[in-house]
Short mmCIF file of N, CA and C in Angstrom, two decimals:
data_model
loop_
_atom_site.label_atom_id
_atom_site.label_comp_id
_atom_site.label_asym_id
_atom_site.label_seq_id
_atom_site.Cartn_x
_atom_site.Cartn_y
_atom_site.Cartn_z
N MET A 15 -116.37 -125.48 36.40
CA MET A 15 -117.48 -126.38 36.72
C MET A 15 -118.05 -125.77 37.83
N VAL A 16 -119.22 -125.92 37.91
CA VAL A 16 -119.88 -125.86 39.00
C VAL A 16 -120.07 -126.95 40.06
N THR A 17 -119.96 -126.59 41.23
CA THR A 17 -120.08 -127.61 42.25
C THR A 17 -121.59 -128.54 42.18
N PRO A 18 -121.53 -130.07 42.38
CA PRO A 18 -122.26 -130.80 42.51
C PRO A 18 -123.29 -130.36 43.50
N GLY A 19 -124.55 -130.32 43.31
CA GLY A 19 -125.57 -129.96 44.17
C GLY A 19 -126.26 -128.38 43.88
N VAL A 20 -125.53 -127.75 43.17
CA VAL A 20 -125.79 -126.47 43.00
C VAL A 20 -127.46 -126.12 42.70
N ASP A 21 -128.08 -127.11 41.85
CA ASP A 21 -129.56 -126.67 41.90
C ASP A 21 -130.26 -127.39 43.07
N ALA A 22 -129.96 -128.38 44.14
CA ALA A 22 -130.76 -128.50 45.08
C ALA A 22 -130.28 -127.23 46.05
N ALA A 23 -128.84 -127.15 46.25
CA ALA A 23 -128.70 -125.78 46.90
C ALA A 23 -129.69 -124.37 46.80
N MET A 24 -129.92 -124.59 45.25
CA MET A 24 -130.82 -123.27 45.03
C MET A 24 -132.02 -123.41 45.32
N VAL A 25 -132.48 -124.64 45.53
CA VAL A 25 -134.04 -125.32 45.69
C VAL A 25 -134.15 -124.85 47.26
N ARG A 26 -133.24 -125.25 48.13
CA ARG A 26 -133.30 -124.78 49.31
C ARG A 26 -133.27 -123.42 49.74
N ALA A 27 -132.27 -122.64 49.48
CA ALA A 27 -132.59 -121.50 49.41
C ALA A 27 -133.47 -120.81 49.12
N LEU A 28 -134.22 -120.99 48.03
CA LEU A 28 -135.89 -120.51 47.93
C LEU A 28 -136.78 -121.10 48.93
N GLU A 29 -136.27 -122.27 49.69
CA GLU A 29 -137.39 -122.57 50.68
C GLU A 29 -137.00 -121.71 51.65
N LEU A 30 -135.79 -121.13 51.87
CA LEU A 30 -135.51 -120.56 53.05
C LEU A 30 -135.79 -118.85 52.86
N ALA A 31 -135.78 -118.41 52.00
CA ALA A 31 -135.91 -117.56 51.27
C ALA A 31 -137.71 -117.18 51.35
N ALA A 32 -138.37 -118.17 51.08
CA ALA A 32 -140.28 -117.94 51.20
C ALA A 32 -140.20 -118.06 52.88
N ALA A 33 -139.19 -118.52 53.50
CA ALA A 33 -139.82 -118.28 54.94
C ALA A 33 -139.81 -116.96 55.56
N ALA A 34 -138.76 -115.98 54.92
CA ALA A 34 -138.33 -115.00 55.71
C ALA A 34 -139.65 -113.60 55.88
N PRO A 35 -140.52 -113.43 55.09
CA PRO A 35 -141.55 -112.84 55.12
C PRO A 35 -142.41 -113.13 56.60
N GLU A 36 -142.41 -114.43 56.96
CA GLU A 36 -142.70 -114.46 58.34
C GLU A 36 -142.73 -113.53 59.44
N TRP A 37 -141.11 -113.21 59.49
CA TRP A 37 -140.86 -112.38 60.45
C TRP A 37 -140.78 -110.86 59.67
N GLY A 38 -140.81 -110.55 58.63
CA GLY A 38 -141.03 -109.39 58.07
C GLY A 38 -139.95 -109.28 57.11
N ASP A 39 -138.99 -109.91 57.11
CA ASP A 39 -137.81 -109.91 56.18
C ASP A 39 -138.19 -110.31 54.33
N THR A 40 -137.33 -109.45 53.83
CA THR A 40 -137.26 -109.73 52.59
C THR A 40 -136.88 -111.35 51.87
N PRO A 41 -137.51 -111.75 51.10
CA PRO A 41 -137.75 -113.17 50.88
C PRO A 41 -136.07 -113.52 50.08
N ILE A 42 -135.07 -113.62 50.62
CA ILE A 42 -133.66 -113.81 50.49
C ILE A 42 -133.45 -115.21 51.05
N GLY A 43 -132.84 -116.39 50.29
CA GLY A 43 -132.10 -117.21 50.98
C GLY A 43 -130.87 -117.59 50.70
N ALA A 44 -129.83 -118.49 51.46
CA ALA A 44 -128.37 -118.27 50.71
C ALA A 44 -128.04 -119.90 51.57
N VAL A 45 -127.33 -120.68 50.84
CA VAL A 45 -126.59 -121.92 51.17
C VAL A 45 -125.31 -121.80 50.78
N VAL A 46 -124.26 -122.03 51.79
CA VAL A 46 -122.75 -122.32 51.52
C VAL A 46 -123.05 -123.90 51.24
N LEU A 47 -122.02 -124.20 50.16
CA LEU A 47 -121.87 -125.53 49.94
C LEU A 47 -119.86 -125.83 50.10
N GLY A 48 -119.65 -126.65 50.99
CA GLY A 48 -118.32 -127.10 50.86
C GLY A 48 -117.78 -127.66 49.38
N PRO A 49 -116.40 -127.62 49.27
CA PRO A 49 -115.87 -128.12 48.38
C PRO A 49 -116.20 -129.44 47.95
N ASP A 50 -116.92 -130.59 48.55
CA ASP A 50 -117.21 -131.83 48.10
C ASP A 50 -118.99 -131.30 47.87
N GLY A 51 -119.54 -130.29 47.59
CA GLY A 51 -120.82 -130.25 47.88
C GLY A 51 -121.86 -130.33 48.78
N ALA A 52 -121.38 -130.71 50.07
CA ALA A 52 -121.96 -130.76 50.87
C ALA A 52 -122.47 -129.55 51.95
N VAL A 53 -123.93 -129.43 52.29
CA VAL A 53 -124.27 -128.03 52.72
C VAL A 53 -123.36 -127.79 54.06
N LEU A 54 -122.91 -126.66 54.16
CA LEU A 54 -121.75 -126.21 55.19
C LEU A 54 -122.91 -125.36 56.36
N ALA A 55 -123.90 -124.41 55.35
CA ALA A 55 -124.52 -123.57 56.54
C ALA A 55 -125.98 -122.83 55.34
N GLU A 56 -126.50 -122.60 56.06
CA GLU A 56 -127.85 -121.93 55.30
C GLU A 56 -128.50 -120.85 56.14
N ALA A 57 -129.22 -120.08 55.46
CA ALA A 57 -129.98 -118.65 56.13
C ALA A 57 -130.76 -118.18 55.56
N ALA A 58 -131.62 -117.39 56.22
CA ALA A 58 -132.54 -116.41 55.45
C ALA A 58 -132.12 -114.79 55.69
N ASN A 59 -132.78 -114.08 54.86
CA ASN A 59 -132.57 -112.38 55.76
C ASN A 59 -132.97 -112.59 57.17
N GLU A 60 -132.62 -111.99 57.79
CA GLU A 60 -133.03 -111.68 59.36
C GLU A 60 -132.89 -110.61 59.93
N ARG A 61 -133.12 -109.28 58.99
CA ARG A 61 -132.67 -108.08 59.59
C ARG A 61 -133.62 -107.72 60.31
N GLU A 62 -135.11 -108.04 59.91
CA GLU A 62 -136.08 -107.37 60.93
C GLU A 62 -136.20 -108.13 62.04
N LYS A 63 -135.80 -109.42 62.16
CA LYS A 63 -136.08 -110.54 63.22
C LYS A 63 -134.78 -110.20 64.28
N ARG A 64 -133.77 -109.66 63.91
CA ARG A 64 -132.71 -109.23 64.94
C ARG A 64 -132.21 -108.03 64.80
N GLY A 65 -133.12 -107.18 64.25
CA GLY A 65 -132.84 -105.70 64.42
C GLY A 65 -131.23 -105.66 64.26
N ASP A 66 -130.57 -106.18 62.86
CA ASP A 66 -129.43 -106.13 62.58
C ASP A 66 -129.29 -105.86 61.31
N PRO A 67 -129.06 -104.69 60.54
CA PRO A 67 -128.58 -104.54 59.14
C PRO A 67 -127.63 -105.15 58.62
N THR A 68 -127.14 -105.81 58.80
CA THR A 68 -126.13 -107.06 58.44
C THR A 68 -126.48 -108.30 58.42
N ALA A 69 -127.57 -108.79 58.98
CA ALA A 69 -128.03 -109.88 58.99
C ALA A 69 -128.73 -110.32 57.67
N HIS A 70 -127.83 -110.20 56.71
CA HIS A 70 -128.50 -110.37 55.29
C HIS A 70 -128.08 -112.26 54.92
N ALA A 71 -129.18 -112.82 54.68
CA ALA A 71 -128.77 -114.20 54.15
C ALA A 71 -127.44 -114.83 53.90
N GLU A 72 -126.61 -113.86 53.08
CA GLU A 72 -125.35 -114.08 52.42
C GLU A 72 -124.40 -114.53 53.74
N VAL A 73 -124.42 -113.14 54.38
CA VAL A 73 -123.55 -112.85 55.51
C VAL A 73 -123.80 -113.90 56.65
N LEU A 74 -125.13 -114.25 57.09
CA LEU A 74 -125.27 -115.15 58.31
C LEU A 74 -124.84 -116.66 57.74
N ALA A 75 -124.81 -116.84 56.46
CA ALA A 75 -124.42 -118.17 56.17
C ALA A 75 -123.06 -118.19 55.97
N LEU A 76 -122.37 -117.15 55.55
CA LEU A 76 -120.71 -117.48 55.64
C LEU A 76 -120.54 -117.45 56.71
N ARG A 77 -120.96 -116.63 57.84
CA ARG A 77 -120.65 -116.69 59.34
C ARG A 77 -120.60 -118.15 59.69
N GLU A 78 -121.84 -118.95 59.37
CA GLU A 78 -122.12 -120.24 60.11
C GLU A 78 -120.82 -120.96 59.11
N ALA A 79 -120.71 -120.91 57.90
CA ALA A 79 -119.83 -121.64 57.28
C ALA A 79 -118.71 -121.81 57.64
N ALA A 80 -118.21 -120.36 57.88
CA ALA A 80 -116.61 -120.33 58.48
C ALA A 80 -116.59 -120.95 60.05
N ARG A 81 -117.37 -121.04 60.62
CA ARG A 81 -117.52 -121.78 61.84
C ARG A 81 -117.63 -123.12 62.18
N VAL A 82 -118.36 -123.62 61.07
CA VAL A 82 -118.28 -125.31 61.02
C VAL A 82 -117.13 -125.71 59.92
N HIS A 83 -116.82 -125.15 59.13
CA HIS A 83 -115.94 -125.22 57.95
C HIS A 83 -114.56 -125.90 58.46
N GLY A 84 -114.49 -125.67 59.63
CA GLY A 84 -112.73 -126.08 60.25
C GLY A 84 -111.62 -125.68 60.15
N GLU A 85 -111.67 -124.78 59.19
CA GLU A 85 -110.30 -124.20 58.33
C GLU A 85 -110.39 -122.70 58.75
N GLY A 86 -110.57 -122.03 59.66
CA GLY A 86 -110.78 -120.56 59.95
C GLY A 86 -111.77 -120.16 58.90
N TRP A 87 -111.64 -118.80 58.73
CA TRP A 87 -112.43 -117.84 58.13
C TRP A 87 -112.04 -117.99 56.51
N ARG A 88 -111.31 -118.71 56.01
CA ARG A 88 -111.20 -119.05 54.59
C ARG A 88 -111.95 -119.89 54.08
N LEU A 89 -112.93 -119.74 53.21
CA LEU A 89 -113.48 -120.83 52.62
C LEU A 89 -113.33 -121.33 51.23
N THR A 90 -112.00 -121.85 51.25
CA THR A 90 -111.57 -121.60 50.13
C THR A 90 -112.37 -122.75 49.52
N GLY A 91 -112.61 -123.42 48.41
CA GLY A 91 -113.14 -124.63 47.85
C GLY A 91 -114.68 -124.25 47.87
N ALA A 92 -115.01 -123.13 48.63
CA ALA A 92 -116.53 -123.23 48.95
C ALA A 92 -117.77 -122.46 47.85
N THR A 93 -118.89 -122.79 47.77
CA THR A 93 -119.40 -122.32 46.71
C THR A 93 -120.66 -121.33 48.10
N LEU A 94 -121.10 -120.24 47.05
CA LEU A 94 -121.81 -119.55 48.14
C LEU A 94 -123.43 -119.51 47.01
N VAL A 95 -124.35 -120.21 47.31
CA VAL A 95 -125.35 -120.10 46.47
C VAL A 95 -126.70 -118.94 47.28
N VAL A 96 -127.21 -118.07 46.55
CA VAL A 96 -128.20 -117.33 47.33
C VAL A 96 -128.91 -116.75 45.87
N THR A 97 -130.41 -116.56 46.37
CA THR A 97 -131.55 -116.31 45.23
C THR A 97 -131.36 -114.76 44.58
N LEU A 98 -130.57 -114.15 45.31
CA LEU A 98 -131.06 -112.89 44.72
C LEU A 98 -129.40 -112.00 44.54
N GLU A 99 -129.14 -111.82 43.18
CA GLU A 99 -127.64 -110.97 43.16
C GLU A 99 -127.00 -110.09 44.51
N PRO A 100 -125.97 -110.61 45.33
CA PRO A 100 -125.51 -109.81 46.52
C PRO A 100 -125.35 -108.22 46.24
N CYS A 101 -125.64 -107.42 47.30
CA CYS A 101 -125.55 -106.42 47.43
C CYS A 101 -123.91 -105.67 47.84
N THR A 102 -123.33 -104.79 47.83
CA THR A 102 -122.18 -104.78 48.12
C THR A 102 -121.42 -105.15 49.26
N MET A 103 -122.15 -105.06 50.49
CA MET A 103 -121.98 -105.84 51.59
C MET A 103 -121.61 -107.06 51.55
N CYS A 104 -122.55 -107.76 50.77
CA CYS A 104 -122.51 -109.21 50.78
C CYS A 104 -121.54 -109.91 49.70
N ALA A 105 -121.20 -108.82 48.36
CA ALA A 105 -120.49 -109.53 47.59
C ALA A 105 -118.99 -109.18 48.20
N GLY A 106 -118.85 -108.15 48.86
CA GLY A 106 -117.55 -107.81 50.09
C GLY A 106 -117.32 -109.11 50.97
N ALA A 107 -118.32 -109.41 51.22
CA ALA A 107 -117.80 -110.29 52.33
C ALA A 107 -117.39 -111.87 51.74
N ALA A 108 -118.31 -112.00 50.89
CA ALA A 108 -117.99 -113.15 49.51
C ALA A 108 -116.49 -113.27 49.51
N VAL A 109 -116.22 -111.98 48.84
CA VAL A 109 -114.58 -112.29 48.47
C VAL A 109 -113.70 -112.28 49.61
N LEU A 110 -114.22 -111.42 50.63
CA LEU A 110 -113.05 -111.77 52.29
C LEU A 110 -113.12 -112.86 52.23
N ALA A 111 -114.16 -113.81 52.08
CA ALA A 111 -114.21 -115.37 52.72
C ALA A 111 -113.68 -116.29 52.03
N ARG A 112 -113.21 -115.49 50.66
CA ARG A 112 -112.58 -116.43 49.84
C ARG A 112 -112.89 -117.60 49.16
N ILE A 113 -114.52 -117.46 49.10
CA ILE A 113 -115.34 -118.50 48.13
C ILE A 113 -114.76 -118.71 46.73
N ASP A 114 -114.74 -120.01 46.23
CA ASP A 114 -114.52 -120.12 45.14
C ASP A 114 -115.56 -119.62 43.64
N ARG A 115 -116.86 -119.82 44.34
CA ARG A 115 -117.97 -119.79 43.40
C ARG A 115 -118.80 -118.92 43.99
N LEU A 116 -119.78 -118.18 43.72
CA LEU A 116 -120.72 -117.04 43.65
C LEU A 116 -121.92 -117.64 42.71
N VAL A 117 -122.73 -118.33 42.93
CA VAL A 117 -124.15 -118.49 42.07
C VAL A 117 -125.20 -117.96 42.92
N PHE A 118 -125.89 -117.30 41.92
CA PHE A 118 -127.24 -116.46 42.62
C PHE A 118 -128.07 -116.65 41.17
N GLY A 119 -129.44 -116.28 41.77
CA GLY A 119 -130.74 -116.30 41.03
C GLY A 119 -131.20 -115.17 40.04
N ALA A 120 -131.71 -114.23 40.93
CA ALA A 120 -132.04 -113.07 40.21
C ALA A 120 -131.38 -112.41 39.86
N TYR A 121 -131.16 -110.88 39.02
CA TYR A 121 -130.27 -110.13 39.03
C TYR A 121 -131.04 -108.86 40.44
N ASP A 122 -130.56 -107.89 40.70
CA ASP A 122 -130.87 -106.92 41.14
C ASP A 122 -130.65 -105.58 40.96
N ASP A 123 -131.50 -104.79 40.27
CA ASP A 123 -131.12 -104.01 39.45
C ASP A 123 -131.02 -102.38 40.26
N LYS A 124 -131.42 -102.95 41.42
CA LYS A 124 -131.59 -101.33 42.10
C LYS A 124 -130.08 -101.72 43.25
N ALA A 125 -129.96 -102.76 43.60
CA ALA A 125 -128.53 -102.73 44.45
C ALA A 125 -127.57 -103.87 44.67
N GLY A 126 -127.51 -104.63 43.31
CA GLY A 126 -126.65 -105.52 43.07
C GLY A 126 -125.17 -104.92 42.51
N ALA A 127 -124.47 -105.93 43.31
CA ALA A 127 -122.86 -105.88 43.20
C ALA A 127 -122.17 -106.85 42.58
N VAL A 128 -122.99 -107.48 41.37
CA VAL A 128 -122.27 -108.72 41.20
C VAL A 128 -122.76 -108.51 39.36
N GLY A 129 -122.51 -107.31 38.83
CA GLY A 129 -122.97 -107.09 37.62
C GLY A 129 -123.91 -105.96 37.39
N SER A 130 -124.73 -105.52 38.50
CA SER A 130 -125.65 -104.84 37.74
C SER A 130 -125.62 -103.67 38.03
N LEU A 131 -125.28 -102.59 39.45
CA LEU A 131 -124.84 -101.81 39.70
C LEU A 131 -123.43 -101.45 39.50
N TRP A 132 -122.91 -102.47 40.56
CA TRP A 132 -121.24 -102.76 40.56
C TRP A 132 -121.16 -104.01 40.05
N ASP A 133 -119.42 -104.44 40.40
CA ASP A 133 -118.87 -105.60 40.25
C ASP A 133 -117.87 -106.20 41.08
N VAL A 134 -118.13 -105.96 42.41
CA VAL A 134 -117.28 -105.84 43.37
C VAL A 134 -116.47 -107.49 43.35
N VAL A 135 -117.22 -108.55 42.77
CA VAL A 135 -116.31 -109.90 43.22
C VAL A 135 -115.50 -109.73 41.95
N ARG A 136 -115.52 -108.98 40.97
CA ARG A 136 -114.74 -109.07 39.78
C ARG A 136 -113.89 -108.09 39.35
N ASP A 137 -113.89 -107.07 40.56
CA ASP A 137 -112.94 -105.88 40.42
C ASP A 137 -111.44 -106.46 40.71
N ARG A 138 -110.53 -105.97 39.68
CA ARG A 138 -109.38 -106.67 39.51
C ARG A 138 -108.22 -105.93 40.51
N ARG A 139 -108.82 -104.97 41.31
CA ARG A 139 -108.09 -104.17 42.35
C ARG A 139 -107.89 -105.35 43.55
N LEU A 140 -108.90 -106.09 43.53
CA LEU A 140 -108.87 -106.65 45.00
C LEU A 140 -108.02 -108.30 44.53
N ASN A 141 -108.04 -108.87 45.97
CA ASN A 141 -107.26 -110.15 45.60
C ASN A 141 -107.72 -111.15 45.65
N HIS A 142 -108.90 -111.06 45.51
CA HIS A 142 -109.77 -112.61 45.10
C HIS A 142 -110.94 -112.24 44.33
N ARG A 143 -111.24 -113.19 43.23
CA ARG A 143 -112.11 -112.98 42.54
C ARG A 143 -112.96 -114.61 42.36
N PRO A 144 -114.02 -114.57 43.13
CA PRO A 144 -114.77 -115.84 42.60
C PRO A 144 -115.34 -115.94 41.26
N GLN A 145 -115.70 -117.46 40.85
CA GLN A 145 -116.31 -117.80 39.53
C GLN A 145 -117.59 -117.15 39.91
N VAL A 146 -118.58 -116.75 39.08
CA VAL A 146 -119.76 -116.10 39.15
C VAL A 146 -120.80 -116.93 38.25
N VAL A 147 -121.62 -117.54 38.83
CA VAL A 147 -122.50 -118.18 37.79
C VAL A 147 -123.87 -117.80 38.08
N PRO A 148 -124.70 -116.74 37.42
CA PRO A 148 -125.78 -116.14 37.54
C PRO A 148 -126.97 -116.77 37.08
N GLY A 149 -128.19 -116.48 37.40
CA GLY A 149 -129.65 -116.75 36.50
C GLY A 149 -129.86 -118.15 37.10
N ILE A 150 -129.64 -118.83 37.72
CA ILE A 150 -130.14 -120.34 38.67
C ILE A 150 -131.51 -119.97 39.09
N LEU A 151 -132.44 -120.60 38.42
CA LEU A 151 -133.75 -120.48 38.76
C LEU A 151 -134.17 -119.03 39.15
N ALA A 152 -133.66 -118.08 38.24
CA ALA A 152 -134.07 -116.88 38.39
C ALA A 152 -135.61 -116.36 38.64
N ALA A 153 -136.33 -117.06 37.75
CA ALA A 153 -137.55 -116.65 37.63
C ALA A 153 -138.53 -117.11 38.76
N ASP A 154 -137.95 -118.04 39.70
CA ASP A 154 -138.76 -118.54 40.80
C ASP A 154 -138.13 -117.17 42.31
N SER A 155 -137.25 -116.98 42.03
CA SER A 155 -136.38 -115.99 43.02
C SER A 155 -137.22 -114.91 42.57
N THR A 156 -137.17 -114.29 41.04
CA THR A 156 -138.33 -113.03 40.92
C THR A 156 -139.51 -113.17 41.55
N ALA A 157 -140.08 -114.03 41.23
CA ALA A 157 -141.40 -114.23 41.58
C ALA A 157 -141.70 -114.26 43.37
N LEU A 158 -140.97 -114.81 44.09
CA LEU A 158 -140.89 -114.47 45.27
C LEU A 158 -140.81 -113.25 45.88
N LEU A 159 -139.78 -112.40 45.22
CA LEU A 159 -139.64 -110.87 45.46
C LEU A 159 -141.15 -110.30 44.81
N ASP A 160 -141.58 -110.55 43.97
CA ASP A 160 -142.15 -109.81 43.46
C ASP A 160 -143.89 -109.82 44.32
N ASP A 161 -143.99 -110.87 44.82
CA ASP A 161 -145.11 -111.38 45.61
C ASP A 161 -145.09 -110.38 46.87
N PHE A 162 -143.56 -110.67 47.37
CA PHE A 162 -143.27 -110.01 48.70
C PHE A 162 -143.56 -108.46 48.44
N PHE A 163 -143.15 -107.96 47.57
CA PHE A 163 -143.19 -106.27 47.31
C PHE A 163 -144.46 -105.68 47.02
N ARG A 164 -145.27 -106.85 46.07
CA ARG A 164 -146.72 -106.55 46.07
C ARG A 164 -147.62 -106.48 47.10
N SER A 165 -147.37 -107.32 48.09
CA SER A 165 -148.66 -107.47 49.39
C SER A 165 -147.63 -106.18 50.13
N HIS A 166 -146.84 -105.56 50.16
CA HIS A 166 -146.34 -104.83 50.96
C HIS A 166 -146.96 -103.31 50.47
N ARG A 167 -146.75 -103.15 49.22
CA ARG A 167 -147.33 -101.93 48.73
C ARG A 167 -149.06 -102.04 48.89
N ALA A 168 -149.59 -103.03 49.23
CA ALA A 168 -151.24 -103.25 48.97
C ALA A 168 -151.52 -102.72 50.68
N ASP A 169 -150.48 -102.94 51.58
CA ASP A 169 -151.08 -102.73 52.78
C ASP A 169 -151.04 -101.43 53.39
#
């Protein structure tokens, strides 16, 4: 079962992603939902803005969710909704945060770690494996990314 509000969370993640190019970042957005479906945190990529290679939308949202969740760093029962398949760092962070579900839009054939290049979150050697729900509003996420990269190639 997917947490109530996942579609709305993905729409919000897409809105966040659309703002990231304003400060020079790749348009990726993330929302963390609590066990009840309420938004715990949200973020967009801020690597360029912060000058921080770890400032991916997923990591920023997971950090904030852990801060506001009130049960320490474990986000048991939470759902991470992100516009693009997480990379190895973000997939690892999701596993370590103990989220129950990982929902993403588009697959990332170049750096994806939830089934494309690697499958970090389903690796049986790890002590936690969240449920994975791919392809939610994938076309919208892909369009944002295509537009972003097309505009950067034209420069």
